[in-house]
Amino acid sequence: MAESALPVQLGVIGAYLVVALAVGVAAYRLTGRDAEDYYLAGRSIGTVVLLFTTFATLLSAFTFFGGPNLAYAAGPEWILVMGVMDGLLFAILWYLIGYRQWLVGRAEGYVTLGEMLGDRFGSNRLRALVAGVSLFWLFPYVMLQQMGAGEAIVGLTDGTVPYWAGAAFITLFMIGYVVLAGLRGVAWTDTIQGVFMLGIVWVAVGWVLSSAGGLPAVSASLATNRPEFLALGGGVYSPQWMIAQAVTIAFGVTMFPQINQRFFVAKDARVLKRSFTLWPVLVLLLFVPAFLLGTWAAGLGVSVPEGANVIPVLLNAYTPAWFAALVVAGAMAAMMSSSDSMLLSGSSYLTRDLYRPFVNPAADDEREAWLARIGVAVFATGTFVASLFRPGTLVQVGDTAFGGYAQLALPVLVALYWPNTTRRGMLAGIGGSQLYYIAHVFVPATTVGGVTVFGSTYLTWDFALYGMVLSLALTVGVSLVTAPDADERTERFSVGTRAD
Amino acid sequence: MPRKKRDYPWIAVFGLLVAFGIPWFLWGSTATWVGLPVWLWWHIGWMALAAVAFAGFTRGAWDRGMDIDREGADG
């Protein structure tokens, strides 16, 4: 990192922390003392904030680091995967799962997915299973964010601040911030950040293009140096791989606690309609420029050192150091804001779906709001301690989290629409597919009688897709052969005319 | 008209949008236009088209499949 960039980066991060704190305090003053207000901002979020908080929460670090790295290494086709995944499939699921959950949640006052399913199927066991599965995948994922942020600080300060101190500082700030701000504050900072990132990525495109001689020149160098990048497909990009990635991530995203919980927070149906329409537009505006930058870097012959990210290297080569620093610091701040949301949702699953039903059913609303904040601290401290030891197992779980969440999506979809779904069907569908998926993550591939089992694909298709089919088959199949118990309340999900 | 029948065109529209989100007919094509691959222009046009289709859905067909009275759910 260039000498002159350090003050700028520290300045941007410092400015971000100050803005975040100010927003947090403002949000705190507006937030009531009950859990619904803390977790869901009193179901009062408008279009722009909902759109950007969902977007920023999910993709911030990937947009500037992981995604462009992939485009640099393998070509820009990931743009198309992104389009199918987030612009189309997720938008449709936003309606099918999100709108439905919003209707049901508003009528019945649900705050978490587990709570909704547990109430409908009269089963604390189901509630705990959903929360447990969600936390199982979330915990290592948050740990990965903390590791990333800690490493970024080490890189930023050239090792002056050790890894543990960087990670500890970020953890403390996040705990303080989330405890104070609740969802309202988290959503507001996400929005500021989302708008900032969207603006800055286009500035970066303009700057790189103009210093590299314009689009025709950049395009020509790509055609000369990496002609294979212009062709659709090739390399890692096979149709099977692209479809599997788009499908598993789109379905997985809907079950990520911090995304799923956002289905409950919209102010009214108009907010959901507008954001539904705007998904493809946002995907277009953000990912095309971000991934083109990575692609152009390959064409321009920018060489990226081992372990570094392509965007900072490219920007250092073609734009002033302060601008590169601005983008890097913005991306780091984004990483923190994703973690904020995950902490908040993780703590709600912990306190509402595990602590309250099993440890202290009598806890009142105010007490629960306090527990929620303690939950944030416990969760963040846990992931921080884990990030110091970096157990390989946890890293592996975090890396496969999207597929793990994707296994939940179809049983939930079935439950939302099919009144004949039974508790046993849900337990079988969720439990069975999770066992299948986890076995494939951990059991090494072996060949039995010429067929490879526990490998990454069957007949060239990703194993996660088969897991999703299994989850659907188990949920529907077991529901067909079992009768609902007396305490299963189908009417909870029949939203009927109560939408108003 | 029965609810199901009115839903079919939208199911078809969503299905088409997803199916051709990746322009399979351009597989392997290296053609470019104004410096960018043609398949990328397809993506740009397709996302714009999807936004228009989604806007149409929210205007005329929102609440499909939700079992809600249209009158009661304009939110």
Coordinates of C-alpha atoms in Angstrom, one line a residue:
Chain A
M1 CA 0.0 0.0 0.0
A2 CA 1.4 3.4 -1.0
E3 CA 2.6 5.6 1.9
S4 CA 0.3 8.5 1.1
A5 CA -2.8 6.2 1.1
L6 CA -2.7 5.3 4.8
P7 CA -4.0 8.6 6.2
V8 CA -6.8 8.6 3.6
Q9 CA -7.8 5.1 4.5
L10 CA -7.7 5.7 8.2
G11 CA -9.6 8.9 7.6
V12 CA -12.3 7.2 5.6
I13 CA -12.7 4.4 8.1
G14 CA -12.7 7.0 10.9
A15 CA -15.4 9.0 9.1
Y16 CA -17.4 5.9 8.6
L17 CA -17.2 5.0 12.3
V18 CA -18.3 8.6 13.3
V19 CA -21.2 8.6 10.8
A20 CA -22.2 5.1 11.9
L21 CA -22.2 6.2 15.6
A22 CA -24.2 9.3 14.8
V23 CA -26.8 7.3 13.0
G24 CA -26.8 4.8 15.8
V25 CA -27.5 7.4 18.4
A26 CA -30.3 8.9 16.2
A27 CA -31.8 5.5 15.8
Y28 CA -31.5 4.7 19.5
R29 CA -33.5 7.8 20.3
L30 CA -36.3 6.6 18.0
T31 CA -36.3 3.0 19.0
G32 CA -38.9 1.8 21.5
R33 CA -38.1 -0.6 24.3
D34 CA -39.6 -3.7 22.9
A35 CA -38.1 -6.5 20.8
E36 CA -40.2 -5.9 17.7
D37 CA -38.9 -2.4 17.4
Y38 CA -35.4 -3.4 18.1
Y39 CA -35.3 -6.3 15.6
L40 CA -37.7 -5.0 13.0
A41 CA -37.7 -1.2 13.4
G42 CA -41.4 -1.5 14.2
R43 CA -42.1 -2.8 10.6
S44 CA -41.8 0.7 9.3
I45 CA -39.0 0.5 6.6
G46 CA -39.5 2.3 3.3
T47 CA -38.5 1.3 -0.2
V48 CA -35.0 2.9 -0.6
V49 CA -33.8 1.8 2.8
L50 CA -35.2 -1.7 2.4
L51 CA -33.6 -2.1 -1.0
F52 CA -30.2 -0.9 0.0
T53 CA -30.1 -2.6 3.4
T54 CA -30.9 -5.9 1.8
F55 CA -28.4 -5.3 -0.9
A56 CA -25.6 -3.9 1.2
T57 CA -26.1 -6.6 3.8
L58 CA -25.6 -9.3 1.4
L59 CA -23.1 -8.4 -1.2
S60 CA -20.9 -5.6 -0.1
A61 CA -17.6 -7.3 0.4
F62 CA -18.1 -9.7 -2.5
T63 CA -18.9 -6.8 -4.9
F64 CA -15.6 -5.2 -4.6
F65 CA -13.3 -8.1 -3.7
G66 CA -14.5 -11.6 -4.4
G67 CA -16.5 -10.9 -7.5
P68 CA -14.0 -8.9 -9.4
N69 CA -11.3 -11.4 -8.4
L70 CA -13.3 -14.1 -10.1
A71 CA -13.9 -12.0 -13.2
Y72 CA -10.1 -11.3 -13.3
A73 CA -9.3 -15.0 -13.0
A74 CA -12.0 -16.6 -15.1
G75 CA -13.8 -13.9 -17.1
P76 CA -16.9 -11.7 -16.6
E77 CA -19.6 -14.3 -17.1
W78 CA -20.4 -14.2 -13.4
I79 CA -22.3 -11.0 -14.3
L80 CA -24.9 -13.3 -15.9
V81 CA -25.0 -15.6 -12.9
M82 CA -25.6 -12.5 -10.8
G83 CA -28.4 -11.4 -13.1
V84 CA -30.2 -14.7 -12.9
M85 CA -29.5 -15.1 -9.2
D86 CA -30.3 -11.7 -7.8
G87 CA -32.0 -9.8 -10.6
L88 CA -34.5 -12.5 -11.5
L89 CA -34.7 -15.6 -9.1
F90 CA -34.3 -13.6 -5.9
A91 CA -36.8 -11.0 -7.1
I92 CA -39.3 -13.7 -7.8
L93 CA -38.6 -15.3 -4.4
W94 CA -38.9 -11.8 -2.9
Y95 CA -42.5 -12.1 -4.0
L96 CA -43.2 -15.8 -3.4
I97 CA -41.5 -16.1 0.0
G98 CA -40.9 -12.5 1.1
Y99 CA -44.3 -11.0 0.4
R100 CA -46.1 -14.0 1.8
Q101 CA -43.9 -13.9 4.9
W102 CA -44.6 -10.2 5.3
L103 CA -48.4 -10.8 5.1
V104 CA -48.3 -13.6 7.6
G105 CA -45.8 -11.9 9.8
R106 CA -47.8 -8.7 10.0
A107 CA -51.0 -10.6 10.8
E108 CA -49.5 -12.7 13.5
G109 CA -46.6 -10.5 14.8
Y110 CA -43.7 -12.9 13.9
V111 CA -40.2 -11.7 14.2
T112 CA -38.2 -14.7 13.1
L113 CA -38.6 -17.6 10.6
G114 CA -38.4 -20.2 13.3
E115 CA -41.1 -18.5 15.3
M116 CA -43.4 -18.4 12.3
L117 CA -42.9 -22.0 11.5
G118 CA -43.0 -23.1 15.1
D119 CA -46.3 -21.4 15.7
R120 CA -47.9 -22.7 12.5
F121 CA -46.9 -26.3 13.2
G122 CA -47.4 -26.1 16.9
S123 CA -43.8 -27.3 17.5
N124 CA -41.0 -25.8 19.5
R125 CA -38.9 -28.6 18.2
L126 CA -39.3 -27.3 14.6
R127 CA -38.7 -23.8 15.9
A128 CA -35.4 -24.8 17.5
L129 CA -34.4 -26.9 14.5
V130 CA -34.8 -23.9 12.1
A131 CA -33.0 -21.6 14.5
G132 CA -30.3 -24.1 15.2
V133 CA -29.6 -24.8 11.5
S134 CA -29.6 -21.1 10.7
L135 CA -27.1 -20.4 13.5
F136 CA -24.9 -23.3 12.5
W137 CA -24.3 -21.7 9.1
L138 CA -24.3 -18.1 10.4
F139 CA -21.8 -18.4 13.1
P140 CA -18.8 -19.4 10.9
Y141 CA -20.0 -16.9 8.2
V142 CA -19.7 -14.0 10.7
M143 CA -16.4 -15.4 11.8
L144 CA -15.1 -15.2 8.2
Q145 CA -16.2 -11.5 8.0
Q146 CA -14.3 -10.8 11.2
M147 CA -11.2 -12.6 9.9
G148 CA -11.5 -10.5 6.7
A149 CA -11.8 -7.3 8.5
G150 CA -8.9 -8.1 10.9
E151 CA -6.6 -9.0 7.9
A152 CA -7.6 -5.9 6.1
I153 CA -6.5 -3.8 9.1
V154 CA -3.2 -5.7 9.2
G155 CA -2.7 -4.9 5.5
L156 CA -3.8 -1.3 5.9
T157 CA -1.3 -0.6 8.7
D158 CA 1.4 -2.8 7.3
G159 CA 1.3 -5.0 10.3
T160 CA 1.6 -2.2 12.9
V161 CA -1.7 -3.2 14.3
P162 CA -1.7 -7.0 14.9
Y163 CA -4.5 -9.2 13.7
W164 CA -6.0 -9.9 17.1
A165 CA -6.2 -6.2 17.9
G166 CA -7.8 -5.3 14.6
A167 CA -10.4 -8.0 14.9
A168 CA -11.0 -7.1 18.6
F169 CA -11.5 -3.5 17.8
I170 CA -14.0 -4.2 15.0
T171 CA -15.8 -6.7 17.2
L172 CA -16.1 -4.2 20.1
F173 CA -17.3 -1.4 17.7
M174 CA -19.9 -3.7 16.2
I175 CA -21.2 -4.9 19.6
G176 CA -21.5 -1.3 20.8
Y177 CA -23.2 -0.2 17.6
V178 CA -25.7 -3.0 17.2
V179 CA -26.6 -2.9 20.9
L180 CA -27.3 0.8 20.5
A181 CA -28.8 1.1 17.1
G182 CA -31.0 -2.0 16.5
L183 CA -32.3 -2.6 13.0
R184 CA -33.3 1.0 12.3
G185 CA -29.7 2.2 12.7
V186 CA -28.2 -0.8 10.8
A187 CA -30.6 -0.2 7.9
W188 CA -29.8 3.5 7.7
T189 CA -26.0 3.0 7.6
D190 CA -26.5 0.3 5.0
T191 CA -28.3 2.8 2.9
I192 CA -25.7 5.5 3.2
Q193 CA -23.1 2.9 2.3
G194 CA -25.0 1.4 -0.6
V195 CA -25.5 4.8 -2.3
F196 CA -21.8 5.6 -1.7
M197 CA -20.7 2.3 -3.2
L198 CA -23.0 2.6 -6.2
G199 CA -21.6 6.0 -6.9
I200 CA -18.0 5.2 -6.4
V201 CA -18.0 2.1 -8.6
W202 CA -19.1 4.2 -11.6
V203 CA -16.5 6.9 -10.8
A204 CA -13.9 4.1 -10.7
V205 CA -15.1 2.8 -14.2
G206 CA -14.9 6.3 -15.6
W207 CA -11.4 7.0 -14.2
V208 CA -9.9 3.7 -15.2
L209 CA -11.3 4.0 -18.7
S210 CA -10.0 7.5 -19.2
S211 CA -6.5 6.8 -17.9
A212 CA -6.3 3.6 -19.9
G213 CA -7.2 5.3 -23.2
G214 CA -10.9 4.9 -23.4
L215 CA -13.3 1.9 -23.9
P216 CA -12.1 1.0 -27.4
A217 CA -8.5 0.7 -26.3
V218 CA -9.4 -1.2 -23.1
S219 CA -11.6 -3.5 -25.1
A220 CA -8.9 -4.0 -27.8
S221 CA -6.3 -5.0 -25.1
L222 CA -8.8 -7.5 -23.7
A223 CA -9.3 -9.0 -27.1
T224 CA -5.6 -9.3 -27.6
N225 CA -4.5 -10.5 -24.2
R226 CA -7.4 -12.5 -23.0
P227 CA -9.6 -13.3 -26.1
E228 CA -11.3 -16.1 -24.2
F229 CA -12.8 -13.6 -21.8
L230 CA -15.0 -12.2 -24.5
A231 CA -16.6 -15.6 -25.3
L232 CA -19.6 -16.7 -23.3
G233 CA -18.7 -19.8 -21.3
G234 CA -15.4 -21.7 -21.1
G235 CA -13.1 -22.3 -18.2
V236 CA -15.0 -22.8 -14.9
Y237 CA -18.1 -21.4 -16.6
S238 CA -20.1 -24.5 -17.7
P239 CA -23.9 -24.3 -18.0
Q240 CA -24.3 -26.7 -15.1
W241 CA -22.0 -24.7 -12.8
M242 CA -23.6 -21.3 -13.7
I243 CA -27.2 -22.7 -13.1
A244 CA -26.2 -24.4 -9.9
Q245 CA -24.6 -21.3 -8.5
A246 CA -27.5 -19.0 -9.4
V247 CA -30.1 -21.4 -8.0
T248 CA -28.4 -22.4 -4.8
I249 CA -27.3 -18.9 -3.9
A250 CA -30.7 -17.3 -4.8
F251 CA -32.6 -19.8 -2.7
G252 CA -30.0 -19.7 0.0
V253 CA -30.1 -16.0 0.3
T254 CA -33.8 -16.0 1.2
M255 CA -33.0 -18.1 4.3
F256 CA -30.0 -16.2 5.5
P257 CA -31.3 -14.8 8.9
Q258 CA -30.5 -11.2 8.1
I259 CA -32.2 -11.3 4.7
N260 CA -35.1 -13.5 5.8
Q261 CA -35.8 -11.2 8.7
R262 CA -36.0 -8.2 6.4
F263 CA -39.1 -9.8 4.8
F264 CA -40.9 -8.7 7.9
V265 CA -39.9 -5.1 8.1
A266 CA -41.5 -3.4 5.1
K267 CA -43.9 -0.5 6.0
D268 CA -46.6 -1.5 3.5
A269 CA -47.1 -3.6 0.4
R270 CA -46.1 -0.7 -1.9
V271 CA -42.5 -0.9 -0.5
L272 CA -42.4 -4.5 -1.5
K273 CA -43.8 -3.8 -4.9
R274 CA -41.3 -1.1 -5.7
S275 CA -38.3 -3.0 -4.4
F276 CA -39.4 -6.1 -6.4
T277 CA -39.4 -4.0 -9.6
L278 CA -36.0 -2.4 -8.8
W279 CA -34.0 -5.6 -8.2
P280 CA -32.9 -6.1 -11.8
V281 CA -32.1 -2.4 -12.1
L282 CA -29.9 -2.4 -9.0
V283 CA -28.2 -5.6 -10.1
L284 CA -27.4 -4.0 -13.4
L285 CA -26.1 -0.8 -12.0
L286 CA -23.8 -2.4 -9.4
F287 CA -22.5 -5.6 -10.8
V288 CA -21.8 -4.8 -14.4
P289 CA -19.3 -2.1 -13.6
A290 CA -17.7 -4.0 -10.6
F291 CA -17.1 -7.1 -12.6
L292 CA -16.0 -5.3 -15.7
L293 CA -13.3 -3.7 -13.7
G294 CA -11.9 -7.1 -12.8
T295 CA -12.1 -8.2 -16.4
W296 CA -10.4 -5.1 -17.8
A297 CA -7.6 -5.6 -15.2
A298 CA -6.9 -8.9 -16.8
G299 CA -6.9 -7.4 -20.3
L300 CA -4.7 -4.5 -19.3
G301 CA -2.1 -7.0 -17.9
V302 CA -2.4 -5.8 -14.3
S303 CA -0.6 -8.4 -12.2
V304 CA -2.1 -9.2 -8.9
P305 CA 0.2 -10.4 -6.1
E306 CA -0.7 -13.7 -4.4
G307 CA -3.4 -13.1 -1.8
A308 CA -4.2 -9.6 -2.9
N309 CA -7.5 -8.3 -4.4
V310 CA -7.6 -7.1 -8.0
I311 CA -9.7 -3.9 -7.5
P312 CA -7.2 -2.1 -5.2
V313 CA -4.3 -3.1 -7.4
L314 CA -6.1 -1.9 -10.6
L315 CA -7.1 1.4 -9.0
N316 CA -3.6 2.0 -7.6
A317 CA -2.3 1.6 -11.2
Y318 CA -4.8 3.8 -12.9
T319 CA -6.2 6.2 -10.4
P320 CA -4.6 8.4 -7.6
A321 CA -3.7 6.6 -4.4
W322 CA -6.3 8.5 -2.4
F323 CA -9.1 7.2 -4.6
A324 CA -8.0 3.7 -4.4
A325 CA -7.8 4.1 -0.7
L326 CA -11.3 5.4 -0.6
V327 CA -12.7 2.3 -2.4
V328 CA -10.7 -0.1 -0.2
A329 CA -11.8 1.6 3.0
G330 CA -15.4 1.7 1.8
A331 CA -15.3 -2.0 1.1
M332 CA -14.0 -2.6 4.6
A333 CA -16.7 -0.5 6.1
A334 CA -19.2 -2.6 4.0
M335 CA -17.8 -5.8 5.5
M336 CA -18.6 -4.4 8.9
S337 CA -22.1 -3.4 8.0
S338 CA -22.8 -6.9 6.7
S339 CA -21.6 -8.3 10.0
D340 CA -23.8 -5.9 11.9
S341 CA -26.9 -7.2 10.3
M342 CA -25.9 -10.8 10.8
L343 CA -25.2 -10.2 14.5
L344 CA -28.6 -8.6 15.0
S345 CA -30.5 -11.4 13.3
G346 CA -28.4 -14.1 14.9
S347 CA -29.1 -12.7 18.3
S348 CA -32.8 -12.7 17.6
Y349 CA -32.7 -16.4 16.6
L350 CA -30.7 -17.1 19.8
T351 CA -33.0 -15.3 22.2
R352 CA -36.4 -15.7 20.6
D353 CA -36.2 -19.2 19.3
L354 CA -33.8 -20.9 21.7
Y355 CA -33.7 -19.0 25.0
R356 CA -37.3 -17.9 25.3
P357 CA -39.1 -21.2 24.5
F358 CA -36.7 -23.5 26.3
V359 CA -35.1 -21.5 29.2
N360 CA -37.4 -18.7 30.2
P361 CA -40.9 -18.7 28.6
A362 CA -42.1 -16.0 31.0
A363 CA -39.7 -13.3 29.8
D364 CA -41.6 -10.1 29.1
D365 CA -40.9 -7.8 26.1
E366 CA -38.7 -5.4 27.9
R367 CA -36.6 -8.2 29.4
E368 CA -36.4 -9.7 26.0
A369 CA -35.1 -6.5 24.5
W370 CA -32.3 -6.6 27.0
L371 CA -31.6 -10.2 26.3
A372 CA -31.4 -9.4 22.7
R373 CA -28.5 -7.0 23.3
I374 CA -26.8 -9.5 25.5
G375 CA -27.3 -12.0 22.7
V376 CA -25.5 -9.7 20.3
A377 CA -22.5 -9.5 22.7
V378 CA -22.4 -13.2 23.3
F379 CA -22.6 -14.0 19.6
A380 CA -20.0 -11.5 18.5
T381 CA -17.6 -12.5 21.3
G382 CA -18.0 -16.1 20.3
T383 CA -17.2 -15.5 16.6
F384 CA -14.3 -13.3 17.6
V385 CA -12.7 -16.0 19.8
A386 CA -13.3 -18.5 17.0
S387 CA -11.6 -16.1 14.5
L388 CA -8.5 -16.1 16.6
F389 CA -8.1 -19.9 16.3
R390 CA -9.5 -20.1 12.7
P391 CA -10.5 -23.8 13.0
G392 CA -10.5 -25.3 9.5
T393 CA -13.8 -27.0 10.1
L394 CA -15.5 -23.6 10.8
V395 CA -13.9 -22.0 7.7
Q396 CA -15.3 -24.9 5.6
V397 CA -18.8 -24.4 7.1
G398 CA -18.7 -20.7 6.4
D399 CA -17.6 -21.2 2.9
T400 CA -20.5 -23.6 2.2
A401 CA -23.2 -21.5 4.0
F402 CA -25.2 -20.5 1.0
G403 CA -25.9 -24.1 0.0
G404 CA -26.8 -25.0 3.6
Y405 CA -29.4 -22.2 3.7
A406 CA -30.7 -23.2 0.3
Q407 CA -31.7 -26.6 1.8
L408 CA -34.2 -24.7 4.0
A409 CA -35.9 -22.7 1.3
L410 CA -38.1 -25.3 -0.4
P411 CA -39.6 -26.7 2.8
V412 CA -40.5 -23.2 3.9
L413 CA -42.0 -22.4 0.5
V414 CA -44.1 -25.6 0.6
A415 CA -45.2 -24.7 4.2
L416 CA -46.2 -21.2 3.1
Y417 CA -48.5 -22.3 0.3
W418 CA -49.6 -25.9 0.9
P419 CA -52.1 -26.3 3.7
N420 CA -51.6 -30.1 3.9
T421 CA -48.0 -29.7 5.0
T422 CA -47.5 -31.4 8.4
R423 CA -45.1 -31.0 11.2
R424 CA -43.5 -34.3 10.5
G425 CA -43.1 -33.4 6.9
M426 CA -41.2 -30.2 7.8
L427 CA -39.0 -32.0 10.4
A428 CA -38.1 -34.6 7.8
G429 CA -37.6 -32.2 4.9
I430 CA -35.3 -29.8 6.9
G431 CA -33.5 -32.5 9.0
G432 CA -33.0 -34.9 6.1
S433 CA -31.6 -32.3 3.7
Q434 CA -29.3 -30.8 6.3
L435 CA -27.9 -34.2 7.1
Y436 CA -27.4 -34.9 3.4
Y437 CA -25.7 -31.5 2.8
I438 CA -23.5 -31.6 5.9
A439 CA -22.4 -35.1 5.0
H440 CA -21.3 -33.9 1.6
V441 CA -19.4 -31.0 3.0
F442 CA -17.4 -33.2 5.5
V443 CA -17.3 -36.8 4.2
P444 CA -14.4 -37.2 1.7
A445 CA -15.5 -38.4 -1.8
T446 CA -15.3 -42.1 -2.2
T447 CA -16.0 -44.4 -5.1
V448 CA -18.4 -47.2 -4.6
G449 CA -18.8 -49.6 -7.5
G450 CA -17.8 -47.0 -10.1
V451 CA -20.0 -44.3 -8.7
T452 CA -18.4 -41.4 -6.7
V453 CA -20.4 -40.5 -3.7
F454 CA -20.0 -37.5 -1.4
G455 CA -18.2 -35.7 -4.3
S456 CA -19.0 -32.2 -5.3
T457 CA -21.2 -33.2 -8.2
Y458 CA -23.4 -36.0 -9.4
L459 CA -23.8 -36.4 -13.2
T460 CA -22.0 -33.0 -13.4
W461 CA -24.6 -31.2 -11.3
D462 CA -23.8 -29.7 -7.9
F463 CA -24.7 -31.8 -4.9
A464 CA -26.5 -28.9 -3.3
L465 CA -29.2 -29.0 -6.0
Y466 CA -29.9 -32.7 -5.2
G467 CA -30.2 -31.7 -1.6
M468 CA -32.8 -29.2 -2.5
V469 CA -34.8 -31.8 -4.5
L470 CA -34.4 -34.1 -1.5
S471 CA -35.8 -31.5 0.9
L472 CA -38.8 -31.0 -1.4
A473 CA -39.4 -34.7 -1.8
L474 CA -39.2 -35.4 2.0
T475 CA -41.4 -32.4 3.0
V476 CA -44.1 -33.3 0.5
G477 CA -43.8 -37.1 0.7
V478 CA -43.8 -37.3 4.5
S479 CA -46.7 -34.7 4.7
L480 CA -48.7 -36.9 2.4
V481 CA -48.4 -40.0 4.5
T482 CA -48.8 -38.3 7.9
A483 CA -51.8 -36.6 9.4
P484 CA -51.5 -33.2 11.1
D485 CA -51.7 -33.2 14.9
A486 CA -54.5 -31.3 16.6
D487 CA -52.2 -28.4 17.5
E488 CA -51.0 -27.7 14.0
R489 CA -52.7 -24.4 12.9
T490 CA -53.1 -24.3 9.2
E491 CA -55.1 -21.1 9.4
R492 CA -52.0 -19.2 10.6
F493 CA -50.7 -19.1 7.0
S494 CA -54.0 -18.5 5.2
V495 CA -53.6 -14.8 5.0
G496 CA -57.1 -14.5 3.5
T497 CA -58.4 -11.0 3.5
R498 CA -56.4 -9.8 6.4
A499 CA -53.8 -8.1 4.3
D500 CA -55.1 -4.7 5.2
Chain B
M1 CA -62.0 -16.0 -15.0
P2 CA -60.7 -18.6 -12.6
R3 CA -57.7 -17.5 -10.7
K4 CA -55.4 -20.3 -12.0
K5 CA -56.1 -19.4 -15.6
R6 CA -55.2 -15.8 -15.1
D7 CA -51.9 -16.9 -13.4
Y8 CA -50.6 -18.9 -16.3
P9 CA -49.4 -16.0 -18.5
W10 CA -47.4 -14.6 -15.6
I11 CA -45.9 -18.0 -14.7
A12 CA -44.8 -18.2 -18.4
V13 CA -43.3 -14.6 -18.3
F14 CA -41.3 -15.3 -15.2
G15 CA -40.2 -18.7 -16.6
L16 CA -39.0 -17.1 -19.8
L17 CA -37.2 -14.3 -17.9
V18 CA -35.3 -16.8 -15.8
A19 CA -34.6 -19.3 -18.7
F20 CA -33.0 -16.7 -20.9
G21 CA -31.3 -14.7 -18.2
I22 CA -28.2 -16.4 -19.6
P23 CA -28.3 -16.1 -23.4
W24 CA -27.7 -19.8 -24.2
F25 CA -27.9 -19.2 -27.9
L26 CA -24.8 -17.0 -27.7
W27 CA -22.8 -19.7 -26.0
G28 CA -19.2 -19.5 -27.1
S29 CA -19.8 -16.3 -29.1
T30 CA -17.0 -13.8 -29.1
A31 CA -18.9 -11.1 -31.0
T32 CA -18.6 -7.6 -29.5
W33 CA -20.5 -4.3 -30.0
V34 CA -19.1 -1.0 -28.9
G35 CA -16.3 -2.7 -27.1
L36 CA -18.4 -5.0 -25.0
P37 CA -19.4 -8.6 -25.7
V38 CA -22.8 -9.0 -27.3
W39 CA -23.9 -11.3 -24.5
L40 CA -23.3 -8.5 -22.0
W41 CA -25.6 -6.2 -24.0
W42 CA -28.2 -9.0 -23.9
H43 CA -27.8 -9.0 -20.1
I44 CA -28.3 -5.2 -19.9
G45 CA -31.4 -5.3 -22.1
W46 CA -32.8 -8.4 -20.3
M47 CA -32.5 -6.8 -16.9
A48 CA -34.3 -3.7 -18.2
L49 CA -37.0 -5.9 -19.7
A50 CA -37.3 -7.8 -16.4
A51 CA -37.8 -4.5 -14.6
V52 CA -40.5 -3.5 -17.0
A53 CA -42.2 -6.9 -16.7
F54 CA -42.0 -6.8 -12.9
A55 CA -43.5 -3.3 -12.9
G56 CA -46.3 -4.6 -15.0
F57 CA -46.8 -7.5 -12.5
T58 CA -47.0 -5.1 -9.5
R59 CA -49.6 -2.9 -11.4
G60 CA -52.0 -5.5 -12.7
A61 CA -51.3 -8.8 -11.0
W62 CA -49.8 -8.3 -7.5
D63 CA -51.3 -10.6 -4.9
R64 CA -51.6 -13.5 -7.4
G65 CA -51.4 -16.8 -5.5
M66 CA -51.8 -15.1 -2.1
D67 CA -55.6 -15.7 -1.8
I68 CA -56.3 -12.1 -1.0
D69 CA -59.3 -10.1 -2.2
R70 CA -58.0 -7.5 -4.7
E71 CA -60.2 -4.8 -3.1
G72 CA -58.7 -5.3 0.3
A73 CA -55.1 -5.5 -0.5
D74 CA -53.9 -2.4 -2.3
G75 CA -51.5 -1.6 0.6

